[in-house]
Every structure is written in structure tokens, then in C-alpha cells.
């Protein structure tokens, strides 16, 4: 058997053994990938429709604001498969839930809580108050104020171009009847119309008007968009429809 001292004092031998160890570790990580069909979980409802859909134009606009303001620097969107995480935030995050995210918002730092399942946890009014002045609802918060979100009208006149850009990287927004029917088959008749690029502005305005997320129906603010995005996070997958441990086979 080679002595440890011999390996440490022989740079050539140390290099070879290091490469062997790295090679073995790499194979352990890579080989299993050749024995699975997909790394994204199959998440469908009782009708065979995919639960996870692309964001609506208003939600995507909110996501753009979320990214612009650097929210991911303090909030992750990745619940890890640990008991303490599940007790605080809910079911661990699925790959399927971020399959249409460009870029993803998993994050690597939590100065604030994880937001992967924040949708529906608080009212629209709470989010508006929290974003406008965090300490008005969470006295110990260190989050900065974002008052301009309420005062700034959302610029969405060319939002169809944003969806077209996302379509070019694989997000299934539709531009023709064939793609529209494919979305009907994949997501259902209630979702497909919101994914039509030509109707992006109309759909955005309709959702903002019906949702009235910022409490001001006279205009569409950046606050409307951001709250719409926050309220959809973690709500697409109904985990009550799956047996406990259903998704473990994908891990």
C-alpha cells in the first residue's frame, strides 16, 4: 500500500490520483443521467393537463420587475427537501415549477424568507403595504422601501416582444393556430388564450383590471404586475392531488 507521505511528496503521483478521484466523482454524477428519461417531474391534473404553465403577460411583467429590483439577492425561490424547510415553507420545490423561468430565481442567499410558495399566503393589500413600506407590516424587517412601484405606471406597450423573446428560448407562447391548439392540449382551454403573443397587451390589461392588485383601478402600475407575480408563486401545483412521496422517484 502506498504511504500517504509518498503521495504528498510526489507531485506527479498526487496529480494522477487527484485526477482519478475527480474522474470517479464525475462518473457518479453523470452516469445516472443516462438512465432517466427526464429530469423534470410530470405534474398533470386529473384531465392530463400540465399544472405548471408559462406566466401570463402581467405575471411575467411582474417577474421582470422582481428581477430588475434584485429581489433574488435576499429571497430565494428554492425550498430544499429537508424537514425544517418543509415545515416552514411547504413542499420542496420541483424542477417543473421553474421550467419556464428565464433566468430562474432559485437564489443563494436568504436575508428574507423563501418566496417559492408565497402565492396566496397574504392578501394583495398586504403585499402592497409590505412593498411600499415593509416595517408597516413587519416591524423587524430590514427590507428597503419600494414606494416608486405604486407611483410608476407599467410600460407594457411592446410586451408582445418580450413574450416573443421568451418563445425563442422555448417558452410555449403561441403565434399561430397550430401552437395555440398545442397549448389547449397541453394546458387546457382556460390557459391557452393567455399565452397568445398577439393578445399580450389585451390580456395584460384584462388581468390587471380584474385583479386590481394595487387597489387603484384607474391605472396599471408596476405594483400591479409585481403583486400578480408574487401571488402566483407556488400555486400552480396542487400537491393535495398527489400521494406523499410521489415525486421522490424524480430525485
XYZ file of C-alpha atoms in Angstrom:
251
model
C 0.000 0.000 0.000
C 1.277 3.465 -0.895
C 2.047 5.571 2.148
C 0.287 8.918 2.452
C 3.648 10.646 2.827
C 4.778 9.195 -0.515
C 1.723 10.662 -2.283
C 2.214 14.095 -0.705
C 5.892 14.302 -1.622
C 5.454 13.070 -5.206
C 3.689 15.789 -7.188
C 3.265 13.593 -10.272
C 1.628 10.770 -8.330
C -0.543 13.264 -6.404
C -1.747 14.783 -9.686
C -2.622 11.380 -11.183
C -4.501 10.217 -8.091
C -6.333 13.554 -7.875
C -7.482 13.191 -11.498
C -8.626 9.632 -10.792
C -10.658 10.783 -7.778
C -12.225 13.632 -9.778
C -12.993 11.238 -12.628
C -14.762 8.785 -10.323
C -16.768 11.600 -8.738
C -17.738 12.905 -12.163
C -18.914 9.490 -13.341
C -21.013 9.043 -10.211
C -22.788 12.315 -11.076
C -23.074 11.818 -14.849
C -23.821 8.115 -15.405
C -27.243 8.142 -13.660
C -28.415 10.816 -16.118
C -28.195 8.273 -18.953
C -30.693 6.030 -17.183
C -33.557 8.501 -16.701
C -35.887 9.842 -19.381
C -36.323 13.322 -17.956
C -35.133 15.493 -15.097
C -38.424 17.405 -14.959
C -41.266 15.878 -12.964
C -44.527 15.009 -14.690
C -47.122 17.193 -12.992
C -50.580 16.788 -14.537
C -54.145 17.118 -13.262
C -56.958 14.562 -13.471
C -57.568 15.591 -17.092
C -53.970 15.040 -18.112
C -53.246 18.784 -18.431
C -49.975 20.202 -17.190
C -50.415 22.120 -13.954
C -47.325 24.268 -14.424
C -47.915 26.841 -17.157
C -45.974 29.824 -18.503
C -46.683 33.132 -16.799
C -49.418 35.402 -18.108
C -48.200 38.713 -19.601
C -48.951 40.606 -16.360
C -47.237 37.976 -14.194
C -44.213 37.945 -16.489
C -44.056 41.742 -16.358
C -44.043 41.453 -12.566
C -41.285 38.890 -12.754
C -39.217 41.286 -14.862
C -39.636 43.933 -12.145
C -38.730 41.375 -9.467
C -35.511 40.653 -11.361
C -34.814 44.340 -12.058
C -35.076 45.227 -8.373
C -32.727 42.411 -7.372
C -35.216 40.657 -5.095
C -33.359 37.377 -5.653
C -30.378 38.792 -3.740
C -32.286 38.467 -0.465
C -35.064 35.983 -1.266
C -34.592 32.507 -2.695
C -37.241 30.566 -4.598
C -35.963 27.094 -3.810
C -37.317 25.023 -0.937
C -34.891 22.214 -0.262
C -36.039 18.655 0.583
C -35.364 18.947 4.312
C -37.837 18.646 7.171
C -37.202 22.109 8.579
C -37.699 23.670 5.139
C -40.956 21.786 4.578
C -42.305 22.760 7.996
C -41.669 26.442 7.339
C -42.351 26.816 3.626
C -44.200 23.731 2.379
C -43.418 21.011 -0.148
C -39.921 21.179 -1.568
C -39.519 22.878 -4.940
C -39.897 20.853 -8.121
C -37.815 21.306 -11.248
C -41.104 21.508 -13.150
C -42.041 24.682 -11.293
C -39.163 26.655 -12.797
C -39.055 25.057 -16.253
C -40.337 28.247 -17.910
C -38.211 30.644 -15.826
C -35.563 32.592 -17.749
C -33.495 33.218 -15.730
C -34.520 31.076 -12.764
C -34.778 32.760 -9.359
C -33.528 29.966 -7.105
C -31.166 32.302 -5.294
C -28.273 31.513 -2.975
C -28.921 33.842 -0.038
C -31.809 34.268 2.399
C -31.810 37.564 4.202
C -35.581 37.283 3.955
C -37.844 34.218 3.743
C -38.036 31.936 0.720
C -40.795 33.023 -1.686
C -41.322 29.817 -3.653
C -44.789 29.330 -2.096
C -45.723 32.874 -1.094
C -48.655 32.987 -3.540
C -51.986 33.227 -1.713
C -50.305 33.360 1.701
C -51.070 37.066 2.094
C -53.658 39.402 0.590
C -52.908 41.798 -2.263
C -53.253 44.696 0.181
C -50.643 43.134 2.479
C -48.159 42.842 -0.399
C -48.795 46.435 -1.446
C -48.225 47.680 2.104
C -45.168 45.475 2.551
C -43.510 46.569 -0.687
C -44.355 50.229 -0.116
C -43.105 50.225 3.497
C -42.039 46.837 4.870
C -41.934 47.891 8.524
C -45.600 48.871 8.406
C -46.470 45.161 8.486
C -43.218 43.543 9.686
C -41.624 45.879 12.274
C -38.333 43.945 12.409
C -37.883 43.878 8.612
C -34.601 45.108 7.102
C -36.084 45.216 3.595
C -35.867 48.606 1.821
C -38.965 50.542 0.791
C -40.183 50.378 -2.816
C -42.614 53.339 -2.968
C -41.999 54.012 -6.662
C -43.783 50.793 -7.622
C -47.125 52.384 -6.735
C -46.298 55.653 -8.483
C -44.804 54.237 -11.700
C -47.136 53.203 -14.494
C -46.248 49.877 -16.073
C -44.670 50.204 -19.519
C -46.220 47.356 -21.476
C -46.964 48.715 -24.962
C -44.364 46.438 -26.560
C -44.848 43.478 -24.243
C -45.584 41.119 -27.116
C -41.889 41.464 -27.996
C -40.933 40.262 -24.512
C -43.039 37.134 -24.940
C -41.551 36.568 -28.398
C -38.075 36.654 -26.863
C -39.119 34.047 -24.300
C -40.680 31.937 -27.047
C -37.284 31.872 -28.787
C -35.784 30.089 -25.764
C -38.551 27.511 -25.508
C -41.399 29.033 -23.506
C -44.569 27.905 -25.368
C -46.240 31.230 -26.107
C -48.182 30.848 -29.351
C -48.050 32.768 -32.635
C -50.303 30.636 -34.831
C -53.297 28.314 -34.661
C -51.173 25.167 -34.527
C -49.256 26.383 -31.498
C -52.462 27.615 -29.897
C -54.106 24.198 -30.262
C -50.960 22.563 -28.875
C -51.338 24.758 -25.761
C -55.012 23.824 -25.483
C -53.978 20.180 -25.494
C -51.127 20.768 -23.051
C -52.563 23.303 -20.591
C -56.302 23.431 -21.267
C -58.751 25.833 -22.906
C -58.738 28.219 -19.959
C -54.950 28.760 -20.116
C -54.170 28.745 -23.846
C -55.731 32.179 -24.628
C -53.425 33.890 -22.114
C -50.390 32.546 -23.988
C -51.207 34.127 -27.381
C -48.458 36.629 -28.150
C -50.641 38.807 -30.379
C -53.053 39.303 -27.464
C -50.367 40.079 -24.888
C -51.380 43.702 -24.267
C -55.096 42.913 -24.195
C -54.581 40.005 -21.786
C -52.318 42.069 -19.540
C -54.850 44.871 -19.293
C -57.715 42.468 -18.651
C -55.922 40.703 -15.780
C -54.778 43.972 -14.228
C -58.317 45.388 -14.399
C -59.985 42.306 -12.952
C -57.320 41.790 -10.277
C -56.799 45.448 -9.337
C -53.814 44.290 -7.309
C -52.675 47.728 -6.128
C -56.166 48.949 -5.230
C -56.163 51.685 -7.867
C -58.369 50.772 -10.829
C -57.593 53.968 -12.740
C -54.172 52.814 -13.953
C -51.848 49.829 -14.208
C -48.801 50.291 -12.003
C -45.616 48.315 -11.587
C -47.075 47.316 -8.226
C -49.970 45.608 -10.032
C -47.557 43.487 -12.019
C -45.240 42.587 -9.136
C -48.085 41.579 -6.819
C -49.658 39.494 -9.606
C -46.345 37.658 -9.935
C -45.907 37.125 -6.195
C -49.468 35.806 -5.876
C -48.888 33.060 -8.438
C -45.662 31.727 -6.921
C -46.125 28.159 -5.713
C -49.813 27.977 -6.602
C -49.704 26.071 -9.880
C -49.085 22.603 -8.421
C -51.877 21.217 -6.238
C -49.882 18.851 -4.026
C -53.057 17.550 -2.406
C -53.723 15.601 -5.598
C -50.535 13.545 -5.221
C -49.639 10.849 -2.727
C -46.943 11.640 -0.192
C -43.574 10.799 -1.709
C -44.940 10.824 -5.281
C -42.121 12.988 -6.577
C -39.274 11.170 -4.801
C -38.702 8.959 -7.848
C -37.520 12.021 -9.771
C -34.822 12.937 -7.254
